[in-house]
Coordinates of N, CA and C in Angstrom, one line a residue:
M287 N 0.9 -1.2 -0.1 CA 0.2 0.1 0.1 C 0.9 1.2 -0.1
A288 N 0.6 2.1 -1.0 CA 1.3 3.5 -0.7 C 0.4 4.6 -0.4
H289 N 1.1 5.8 0.1 CA 0.3 6.9 0.3 C 0.7 8.0 -0.8
I290 N -0.4 8.4 -1.6 CA -0.3 9.0 -2.8 C -0.8 10.6 -2.5
L291 N -0.2 11.4 -2.9 CA -0.6 12.7 -3.0 C -1.4 13.1 -4.2
I292 N -2.4 13.7 -4.4 CA -3.2 13.9 -5.5 C -3.3 15.6 -5.5
V293 N -2.5 16.1 -6.5 CA -2.4 17.6 -6.9 C -3.4 17.8 -7.8
E294 N -4.7 18.3 -7.7 CA -5.8 18.5 -8.8 C -6.7 19.6 -8.2
D295 N -6.7 20.5 -8.9 CA -7.7 21.7 -8.5 C -9.1 21.6 -8.7
E296 N -9.5 20.4 -9.3 CA -11.0 20.3 -9.3 C -11.5 19.1 -8.4
E297 N -12.3 19.3 -7.5 CA -12.6 18.3 -6.5 C -13.2 17.1 -6.8
N298 N -14.1 17.3 -7.8 CA -14.8 16.0 -8.3 C -13.8 15.0 -9.0
I299 N -12.8 15.6 -9.8 CA -11.7 14.7 -10.4 C -11.0 14.1 -9.2
A300 N -10.8 15.0 -8.3 CA -9.6 14.4 -7.2 C -10.5 13.3 -6.4
R301 N -11.7 13.5 -6.0 CA -12.5 12.6 -5.5 C -12.6 11.1 -6.2
M302 N -12.6 11.1 -7.3 CA -12.6 10.1 -8.3 C -11.2 9.3 -8.4
I303 N -10.2 10.0 -8.4 CA -8.8 9.5 -8.5 C -8.8 9.0 -7.0
D304 N -9.2 9.5 -5.9 CA -9.0 9.0 -4.6 C -9.8 7.8 -4.4
A305 N -10.9 7.6 -4.9 CA -11.7 6.3 -5.1 C -11.1 5.3 -5.7
T306 N -10.2 5.6 -6.8 CA -9.4 4.5 -7.8 C -8.3 4.2 -6.7
L307 N -7.8 4.9 -6.2 CA -6.5 4.7 -5.4 C -7.1 3.6 -4.1
T308 N -8.1 4.0 -3.6 CA -8.8 2.8 -2.7 C -8.9 1.6 -3.0
L309 N -9.5 1.6 -4.4 CA -9.8 0.3 -5.0 C -8.6 -0.6 -5.3
G310 N -7.4 0.3 -5.5 CA -6.0 -0.4 -5.6 C -5.3 -0.6 -4.3
G311 N -5.9 -0.5 -3.0 CA -5.3 -0.6 -2.0 C -4.4 0.5 -1.3
H312 N -4.5 1.7 -1.9 CA -3.7 2.6 -1.5 C -4.3 3.9 -0.7
T313 N -3.8 4.7 -0.3 CA -4.5 6.0 0.4 C -3.9 7.2 -0.2
G314 N -4.9 8.2 -0.3 CA -4.5 9.3 -0.9 C -4.9 10.6 -0.1
S315 N -4.2 11.7 -0.2 CA -4.4 13.0 0.2 C -4.5 13.9 -0.9
W316 N -5.5 14.9 -0.6 CA -5.7 15.8 -2.0 C -5.0 17.3 -1.4
C317 N -4.5 17.8 -2.6 CA -3.8 19.3 -2.5 C -4.5 19.9 -3.7
P318 N -5.0 21.1 -3.5 CA -5.8 21.9 -4.8 C -4.9 22.8 -5.4
D319 N -3.7 23.0 -5.1 CA -2.9 24.2 -5.7 C -1.2 23.9 -5.7
G320 N -0.6 24.4 -6.4 CA 0.9 24.0 -6.6 C 1.6 24.5 -5.6
A321 N 1.7 25.6 -5.0 CA 2.3 26.0 -3.9 C 2.2 25.1 -2.8
Q322 N 0.9 24.9 -2.3 CA 0.7 23.9 -1.1 C 1.3 22.4 -1.8
A323 N 1.0 22.3 -2.7 CA 1.7 20.6 -3.2 C 3.0 20.8 -2.8
V324 N 4.0 21.9 -3.2 CA 5.6 21.7 -2.7 C 5.5 21.6 -1.5
E325 N 4.9 22.2 -0.5 CA 4.9 22.3 0.8 C 4.6 20.7 1.2
S326 N 3.6 20.1 0.7 CA 3.3 18.6 1.1 C 4.3 17.8 0.6
I327 N 4.7 17.9 -0.2 CA 5.8 17.0 -1.0 C 7.0 17.0 -0.2
E328 N 7.5 18.3 0.1 CA 8.9 18.5 0.9 C 8.5 17.9 2.3
S329 N 7.5 17.6 2.8 CA 7.3 17.1 4.0 C 7.8 15.5 4.2
G330 N 7.8 14.9 2.8 CA 8.2 13.6 2.9 C 7.5 12.6 3.2
R331 N 6.2 12.9 3.0 CA 5.4 11.7 3.8 C 4.6 10.9 2.7
F332 N 5.1 11.1 1.3 CA 4.4 10.6 0.3 C 5.1 9.4 -0.5
D333 N 4.6 8.5 -1.1 CA 5.4 7.4 -2.0 C 5.1 7.9 -3.4
L334 N 4.4 8.5 -3.5 CA 4.1 9.0 -5.2 C 3.3 10.4 -5.3
V335 N 3.4 11.0 -6.3 CA 2.5 12.3 -6.3 C 1.9 12.0 -7.8
L336 N 0.6 12.4 -7.8 CA -0.2 12.4 -9.1 C -0.4 13.9 -9.4
L337 N 0.1 14.7 -10.3 CA 0.2 15.9 -10.5 C -0.3 16.5 -11.8
D338 N -1.3 17.3 -11.5 CA -2.1 18.2 -12.6 C -1.0 19.2 -13.2
V339 N -1.2 19.7 -14.4 CA -0.4 20.6 -15.0 C -1.1 22.0 -14.8
L340 N -2.3 22.0 -15.0 CA -3.1 23.5 -15.0 C -3.4 23.5 -13.6
L341 N -2.8 24.2 -12.8 CA -3.0 24.5 -11.3 C -3.1 25.9 -11.1
P342 N -4.0 26.4 -10.1 CA -3.9 27.8 -9.5 C -2.4 28.1 -9.1
G343 N -2.1 29.3 -9.2 CA -0.7 29.8 -8.7 C 0.4 29.0 -9.4
L344 N 1.2 28.1 -8.8 CA 2.3 27.4 -9.6 C 1.5 26.4 -10.5
D345 N 2.0 26.3 -11.8 CA 1.5 25.1 -12.6 C 2.1 23.9 -12.2
G346 N 1.8 22.7 -12.8 CA 2.5 21.5 -12.5 C 4.0 21.5 -12.9
F347 N 4.1 22.2 -13.9 CA 5.5 22.1 -14.4 C 6.5 22.9 -13.4
S348 N 6.1 24.2 -13.0 CA 6.6 24.9 -11.9 C 6.9 24.1 -10.7
V349 N 5.9 23.4 -10.5 CA 6.0 22.4 -9.1 C 7.4 21.5 -9.2
M350 N 7.6 20.9 -10.6 CA 8.3 19.9 -10.8 C 9.7 20.5 -10.9
E351 N 9.8 21.7 -11.2 CA 11.0 22.4 -11.2 C 11.5 22.7 -9.8
R352 N 10.7 22.9 -8.8 CA 11.2 23.1 -7.4 C 11.6 22.0 -6.8
L353 N 11.2 20.7 -7.3 CA 11.3 19.4 -6.7 C 12.4 18.5 -7.3
N354 N 13.1 19.0 -8.0 CA 14.5 18.2 -8.8 C 15.1 17.5 -7.5
A355 N 15.3 18.0 -6.3 CA 16.0 17.4 -5.4 C 15.3 16.3 -4.5
Q356 N 14.0 16.3 -4.9 CA 13.2 15.3 -4.0 C 13.2 13.9 -4.7
A357 N 13.1 12.9 -3.9 CA 13.2 11.4 -4.1 C 11.9 11.0 -4.7
V358 N 10.7 11.6 -4.3 CA 9.5 11.2 -4.5 C 9.1 11.1 -5.9
P359 N 8.5 10.1 -6.6 CA 8.2 9.9 -8.0 C 7.1 10.6 -8.2
V360 N 7.0 11.3 -9.4 CA 5.8 12.0 -9.9 C 5.2 11.5 -11.2
I361 N 3.8 11.3 -11.5 CA 3.3 10.9 -12.6 C 2.3 12.1 -12.8
F362 N 2.5 12.8 -14.1 CA 1.6 13.7 -14.4 C 0.2 13.2 -15.1
L363 N -0.8 13.8 -14.6 CA -2.2 13.7 -15.0 C -3.0 14.9 -15.7
S364 N -3.0 15.0 -16.9 CA -3.3 16.3 -17.5 C -4.0 16.3 -18.8
A365 N -4.8 17.3 -18.9 CA -5.7 17.4 -20.1 C -4.6 18.0 -21.3
M366 N -3.6 18.3 -21.0 CA -2.8 18.8 -22.0 C -2.1 17.5 -22.8
Q367 N -2.4 17.4 -24.1 CA -2.0 16.0 -24.6 C -1.1 16.2 -25.6
Q368 N -0.5 17.5 -26.1 CA 0.4 17.7 -26.9 C 1.9 17.1 -26.6
V369 N 2.5 16.4 -27.7 CA 3.5 15.8 -27.4 C 4.6 16.6 -26.8
E370 N 4.8 17.8 -27.1 CA 5.6 18.9 -26.4 C 5.5 19.0 -24.9
D371 N 4.4 18.8 -24.4 CA 3.7 18.7 -23.2 C 4.4 17.6 -22.4
K372 N 4.2 16.4 -23.2 CA 4.4 15.2 -22.6 C 6.0 15.0 -22.3
V373 N 6.6 15.7 -23.4 CA 8.2 15.5 -23.4 C 8.6 16.5 -22.4
R374 N 8.0 17.7 -22.2 CA 8.6 18.6 -21.0 C 8.3 18.0 -19.8
G375 N 7.1 17.4 -19.5 CA 7.1 16.8 -18.1 C 8.1 15.6 -17.8
L376 N 8.3 14.7 -18.8 CA 9.2 13.7 -18.7 C 10.8 14.4 -18.4
R377 N 11.0 15.3 -19.3 CA 12.4 15.6 -19.2 C 12.5 16.6 -17.8
L378 N 11.3 16.9 -17.2 CA 11.5 17.5 -15.9 C 11.7 16.5 -14.9
G379 N 11.4 15.0 -15.2 CA 11.9 14.2 -14.1 C 10.7 13.4 -13.7
A380 N 9.4 13.7 -14.3 CA 8.3 12.6 -14.0 C 8.7 11.4 -14.4
E381 N 8.1 10.4 -13.7 CA 8.1 9.0 -14.3 C 7.1 8.6 -15.3
D382 N 6.0 9.4 -15.4 CA 5.0 9.1 -16.6 C 4.2 10.2 -16.6
Y383 N 3.4 10.3 -17.9 CA 2.7 11.3 -18.1 C 1.4 10.8 -18.7
I384 N 0.0 10.9 -18.0 CA -1.1 10.2 -18.6 C -2.0 11.2 -18.8
A385 N -2.6 11.3 -20.0 CA -3.6 12.2 -20.5 C -4.9 12.0 -20.1
K386 N -5.7 13.0 -19.7 CA -7.2 13.0 -19.2 C -7.9 12.9 -20.6
P387 N -9.0 12.3 -20.4 CA -9.5 11.5 -19.4 C -8.9 9.9 -19.6
F388 N -8.7 9.3 -18.3 CA -8.0 8.1 -18.5 C -8.9 6.9 -17.8
E389 N -8.6 5.7 -18.0 CA -9.4 4.7 -17.4 C -8.9 4.5 -16.0
P390 N -9.6 4.3 -14.9 CA -9.2 4.0 -13.5 C -8.4 3.0 -13.5
L391 N -8.5 1.8 -14.1 CA -7.5 0.7 -14.1 C -6.3 0.7 -14.8
E392 N -6.3 1.7 -15.7 CA -5.0 2.1 -16.6 C -4.2 2.9 -15.4
L393 N -4.7 3.9 -14.7 CA -4.2 4.6 -13.7 C -3.4 3.6 -12.6
L394 N -4.2 2.7 -12.1 CA -3.6 1.7 -11.2 C -2.5 1.1 -11.8
A395 N -2.6 0.6 -13.0 CA -1.4 -0.3 -13.6 C -0.3 0.8 -13.7
R396 N -0.6 2.0 -14.1 CA 0.5 2.5 -14.3 C 1.4 3.3 -12.9
I397 N 0.7 3.1 -11.9 CA 0.9 3.6 -10.6 C 2.0 2.5 -10.1
E398 N 1.3 1.2 -10.2 CA 2.0 0.1 -9.7 C 3.4 -0.2 -10.5
V399 N 3.5 0.0 -11.9 CA 4.6 0.3 -12.6 C 5.7 1.1 -11.8
V400 N 5.4 2.3 -11.7 CA 6.2 3.1 -11.0 C 6.6 2.8 -9.7
L401 N 5.7 2.4 -8.9 CA 6.2 1.8 -7.4 C 7.0 0.8 -7.5
R402 N 6.8 -0.2 -8.5 CA 7.6 -1.4 -8.6 C 9.1 -0.8 -8.9
R403 N 9.2 0.1 -9.7 CA 10.4 0.6 -10.2 C 11.1 1.2 -9.3
R404 N 10.4 2.0 -8.2 CA 11.0 2.7 -7.0 C 11.3 1.5 -6.0
G405 N 10.8 0.4 -6.2 CA 11.1 -0.7 -5.1 C 9.8 -0.7 -3.9
R406 N 8.9 0.0 -4.3 CA 7.7 0.3 -3.4 C 6.2 -0.5 -3.8
G407 N 6.5 -1.1 -4.9 CA 5.3 -1.8 -5.3 C 5.1 -3.2 -4.6
Q408 N 4.0 -3.8 -5.1 CA 3.9 -5.3 -4.7 C 4.4 -6.1 -5.6
A409 N 5.6 -6.9 -5.3 CA 6.2 -7.7 -6.2 C 5.4 -9.1 -6.1
L410 N 5.0 -9.5 -5.1 CA 4.6 -11.1 -5.1 C 3.1 -10.8 -4.9
L411 N 2.4 -11.6 -5.8 CA 0.8 -11.5 -5.8 C 0.5 -13.0 -5.3
R412 N -0.6 -13.1 -4.4 CA -1.2 -14.5 -4.3 C -2.5 -14.7 -4.6
Y413 N -3.0 -15.7 -4.8 CA -4.3 -16.1 -5.0 C -4.4 -17.6 -4.6
G414 N -5.1 -17.9 -3.5 CA -5.0 -19.4 -3.0 C -3.7 -20.0 -3.3
P415 N -3.5 -20.9 -3.9 CA -2.2 -21.7 -4.1 C -1.3 -21.2 -5.1
I416 N -1.8 -20.1 -6.0 CA -1.0 -19.4 -6.9 C -0.1 -18.3 -6.6
R417 N 1.2 -18.4 -7.0 CA 2.0 -17.5 -6.6 C 2.6 -16.8 -7.8
Q418 N 2.4 -15.4 -8.1 CA 3.0 -14.6 -9.3 C 3.9 -13.7 -8.6
D419 N 5.4 -13.9 -9.0 CA 6.4 -13.1 -8.6 C 6.6 -12.1 -9.8
L420 N 6.4 -10.8 -9.7 CA 6.5 -10.0 -10.8 C 8.1 -9.4 -11.1
D421 N 9.0 -9.7 -10.1 CA 10.4 -9.4 -10.1 C 11.1 -10.4 -11.0
S422 N 10.8 -11.8 -10.6 CA 11.5 -12.9 -11.3 C 10.6 -13.5 -12.4
H423 N 9.5 -12.9 -12.5 CA 8.7 -13.3 -13.5 C 8.3 -14.8 -13.7
T424 N 7.9 -15.3 -12.7 CA 7.7 -16.6 -12.3 C 6.3 -16.7 -11.7
V425 N 5.7 -18.0 -12.0 CA 4.4 -18.5 -11.5 C 4.7 -19.7 -10.9
T426 N 4.1 -20.0 -9.7 CA 3.8 -21.4 -9.3 C 2.3 -21.7 -9.0
L427 N 2.2 -23.0 -9.0 CA 0.8 -23.5 -8.4 C 1.1 -24.5 -7.4
R428 N 0.9 -24.4 -6.1 CA 1.4 -25.4 -5.0 C 2.5 -25.4 -5.0
G429 N 3.5 -24.6 -5.3 CA 5.1 -24.6 -5.4 C 5.5 -25.1 -6.5
E430 N 4.8 -25.5 -7.6 CA 5.3 -25.9 -8.8 C 5.3 -25.0 -9.8
A431 N 6.4 -24.7 -10.5 CA 6.6 -23.9 -11.5 C 5.4 -24.0 -12.6
V432 N 4.8 -22.9 -13.1 CA 3.9 -23.1 -14.3 C 4.4 -22.1 -15.5
P433 N 4.8 -22.8 -16.6 CA 5.4 -21.9 -17.7 C 4.1 -21.1 -18.2
L434 N 4.3 -19.8 -18.4 CA 3.2 -18.9 -19.0 C 4.0 -18.0 -20.2
S435 N 3.3 -17.9 -21.1 CA 3.8 -17.1 -22.0 C 3.8 -15.6 -21.6
P436 N 4.6 -14.5 -22.2 CA 4.6 -13.2 -21.6 C 3.0 -12.7 -21.4
K437 N 2.4 -12.8 -22.7 CA 0.9 -12.2 -22.5 C -0.1 -12.8 -21.5
E438 N 0.2 -14.2 -21.2 CA -0.5 -14.9 -20.1 C -0.2 -14.3 -18.9
F439 N 1.2 -14.0 -18.7 CA 1.7 -13.7 -17.4 C 1.1 -12.2 -17.2
E440 N 1.0 -11.5 -18.1 CA 0.5 -10.1 -17.7 C -1.1 -10.1 -17.5
L441 N -1.6 -11.1 -18.3 CA -3.2 -11.1 -18.1 C -3.6 -11.6 -16.7
L442 N -2.5 -12.5 -16.4 CA -2.7 -13.1 -14.9 C -2.4 -11.8 -13.9
R443 N -1.5 -11.1 -14.2 CA -1.1 -9.9 -13.2 C -2.4 -9.0 -13.0
V444 N -3.0 -8.6 -14.2 CA -4.2 -8.0 -14.3 C -5.3 -8.3 -13.5
F445 N -5.7 -9.6 -13.7 CA -6.7 -10.4 -13.1 C -6.5 -10.5 -11.2
L446 N -5.1 -10.7 -11.2 CA -5.0 -10.8 -9.7 C -5.0 -9.4 -9.0
Q447 N -4.6 -8.3 -9.9 CA -4.7 -6.9 -9.1 C -5.9 -6.4 -9.2
N448 N -6.9 -7.1 -9.8 CA -8.2 -6.3 -9.9 C -9.4 -7.5 -9.8
Q449 N -9.2 -8.0 -8.6 CA -10.1 -9.3 -8.4 C -11.5 -8.8 -8.0
N450 N -12.7 -9.4 -8.3 CA -13.8 -9.1 -8.2 C -14.4 -8.2 -9.2
L451 N -13.7 -7.4 -10.1 CA -14.0 -6.2 -11.1 C -14.3 -7.1 -12.4
A452 N -15.5 -6.6 -12.9 CA -15.6 -7.0 -14.4 C -14.8 -6.3 -15.3
L453 N -14.1 -7.1 -16.1 CA -13.1 -6.7 -17.1 C -13.7 -7.0 -18.5
G454 N -14.1 -5.8 -19.3 CA -14.3 -6.0 -20.4 C -13.3 -6.6 -21.5
R455 N -13.5 -7.4 -22.3 CA -12.5 -7.7 -23.5 C -11.7 -6.5 -24.0
E456 N -12.3 -5.5 -24.4 CA -11.5 -4.5 -25.1 C -10.8 -3.7 -23.9
K457 N -11.1 -3.8 -22.8 CA -10.3 -3.1 -21.6 C -9.1 -4.1 -21.4
L458 N -9.2 -5.2 -21.5 CA -8.2 -6.3 -21.3 C -7.1 -6.3 -22.5
L459 N -7.7 -5.9 -23.8 CA -6.9 -6.0 -24.8 C -6.0 -4.6 -24.6
A460 N -6.4 -3.6 -24.0 CA -5.7 -2.4 -23.7 C -4.7 -2.5 -22.8
M461 N -5.2 -3.1 -21.6 CA -4.1 -3.2 -20.7 C -3.0 -4.3 -20.9
V462 N -3.2 -5.2 -21.6 CA -2.1 -6.4 -22.0 C -1.3 -6.2 -23.0
W463 N -2.5 -6.1 -24.0 CA -1.7 -5.8 -25.5 C -1.6 -4.4 -26.2
G464 N -2.1 -3.4 -25.4 CA -1.7 -2.0 -25.7 C -2.8 -1.3 -26.7
Y465 N -3.1 -0.4 -26.6 CA -4.2 0.6 -27.0 C -4.1 0.3 -28.7
E466 N -3.1 0.2 -29.2 CA -2.9 0.2 -30.6 C -2.7 -1.3 -31.2
F467 N -3.0 -2.3 -30.5 CA -3.1 -3.6 -30.9 C -4.4 -3.9 -31.7
A468 N -4.2 -4.5 -32.7 CA -5.3 -4.5 -33.7 C -5.8 -5.8 -33.7
G469 N -5.8 -6.8 -32.9 CA -6.3 -8.0 -32.8 C -7.8 -8.2 -32.5
E470 N -8.3 -9.3 -32.6 CA -9.8 -9.6 -32.1 C -9.7 -9.7 -30.6
S471 N -11.1 -9.5 -30.2 CA -11.4 -9.9 -28.7 C -11.2 -11.4 -28.6
R472 N -11.0 -12.3 -29.6 CA -11.1 -13.7 -29.4 C -9.6 -13.9 -28.7
T473 N -8.7 -12.9 -29.0 CA -7.4 -13.3 -28.5 C -7.3 -13.5 -27.0
V474 N -8.3 -12.6 -26.2 CA -8.4 -12.5 -25.0 C -9.1 -14.0 -24.5
D475 N -10.0 -14.4 -25.4 CA -10.8 -15.6 -24.8 C -9.7 -16.7 -24.9
I476 N -8.8 -16.8 -25.7 CA -7.9 -18.1 -25.9 C -7.0 -17.8 -24.8
H477 N -6.4 -16.8 -24.3 CA -5.5 -16.6 -23.3 C -5.9 -17.0 -21.9
V478 N -7.4 -16.5 -22.0 CA -8.1 -16.9 -20.5 C -8.4 -18.4 -20.3
Q479 N -8.6 -18.9 -21.4 CA -8.8 -20.4 -21.5 C -7.5 -21.3 -21.2
R480 N -6.5 -20.6 -21.5 CA -5.2 -21.2 -21.1 C -4.8 -21.0 -19.8
L481 N -5.2 -19.7 -19.0 CA -4.9 -19.4 -17.7 C -5.8 -20.5 -16.7
R482 N -7.1 -20.5 -17.4 CA -7.9 -21.5 -16.5 C -7.3 -22.9 -16.5
Q483 N -6.6 -23.5 -17.7 CA -6.3 -24.8 -17.7 C -5.0 -24.9 -16.9
K484 N -4.2 -24.0 -17.1 CA -2.8 -24.2 -16.5 C -2.9 -23.8 -15.0
L485 N -3.7 -23.1 -14.4 CA -3.7 -22.5 -13.2 C -4.8 -23.2 -12.3
E486 N -5.7 -24.1 -12.9 CA -6.9 -24.6 -12.3 C -8.1 -23.5 -11.7
L487 N -8.2 -22.5 -12.8 CA -9.2 -21.5 -12.4 C -10.6 -21.3 -13.2
A488 N -11.1 -22.8 -13.6 CA -12.0 -22.9 -14.3 C -13.4 -22.4 -13.6
D489 N -13.3 -22.6 -12.0 CA -14.4 -22.0 -11.3 C -14.4 -20.7 -10.8
R490 N -13.2 -20.0 -10.9 CA -12.8 -18.6 -10.4 C -12.8 -17.7 -11.3
L491 N -12.3 -17.9 -12.6 CA -12.1 -16.9 -13.6 C -13.4 -17.2 -14.4
V492 N -14.5 -16.3 -14.1 CA -15.7 -16.7 -14.8 C -15.9 -15.6 -15.8
T493 N -16.7 -16.2 -17.0 CA -17.3 -15.5 -18.1 C -18.4 -14.6 -17.7
L494 N -18.3 -13.4 -18.3 CA -19.7 -12.5 -17.8 C -20.2 -12.2 -19.3
P495 N -21.2 -12.8 -19.7 CA -21.9 -12.6 -21.1 C -21.9 -11.3 -21.4
R496 N -21.5 -11.2 -22.7 CA -21.7 -9.7 -23.6 C -20.5 -8.8 -22.7
I497 N -20.0 -9.1 -21.7 CA -19.1 -8.1 -21.1 C -17.6 -8.5 -21.0
G498 N -17.4 -9.5 -20.4 CA -15.8 -10.2 -20.5 C -15.5 -11.3 -19.3
Y499 N -14.8 -10.8 -18.4 CA -14.5 -11.7 -17.5 C -14.3 -11.1 -16.0
R500 N -14.4 -11.8 -14.9 CA -14.1 -11.5 -13.6 C -13.2 -12.7 -12.7
L501 N -12.3 -12.2 -12.4 CA -11.6 -13.3 -11.2 C -12.3 -13.2 -9.8
E502 N -13.0 -13.9 -9.4 CA -13.8 -13.8 -8.1 C -12.9 -14.0 -6.9
K503 N -12.9 -13.1 -6.0 CA -12.1 -13.0 -4.8 C -12.3 -14.2 -3.8
L504 N -11.2 -14.7 -3.5 CA -11.2 -15.9 -2.5 C -11.9 -15.5 -1.1
P505 N -12.6 -16.4 -0.6 CA -13.3 -15.8 0.8 C -12.2 -15.9 1.9

């Protein structure tokens, strides 16, 4: 679990982000302006900062310029989608730049990548007798290694990190194969079937008609 600072001047958006963080097992604090954000970040109480660009007072880029000496990782969340804006944010030292609007599950996935890169993410995922080690890229079932293809491995990670959530085929394609993947949703079905067979998930990885799939949380 990470403690994350949300720097966003629109309260409704901040509330949505905070609800998303709670879904992912994290906690969030809200800050509505850039100057206050600098003070909060310098306190050193946060594992990650989600930083809007268009803020009252100091904008997000100015906040980053004042935080070069800080160790806390930053992800920009901005409606500014021009390439030059993204490049500027990354050159200032941000770990990532996500354009608004964004999918909550995409945000959680990108947060997890940054936290793992900084050694603060959850590297070992557990589900009954299944263990998935994200660092060593291995999966075991009751202690026995189970060989998975790279996409099967990523698909399993998405399901384990989003238990009890309905995940549509298009969303799974975007999260595992990328938004530019031109394949059919049948690709997801094939990989789900393989996970069911290899990891004995036939009763837990359920099909949702006309929607997609859900990995049921264990009692």
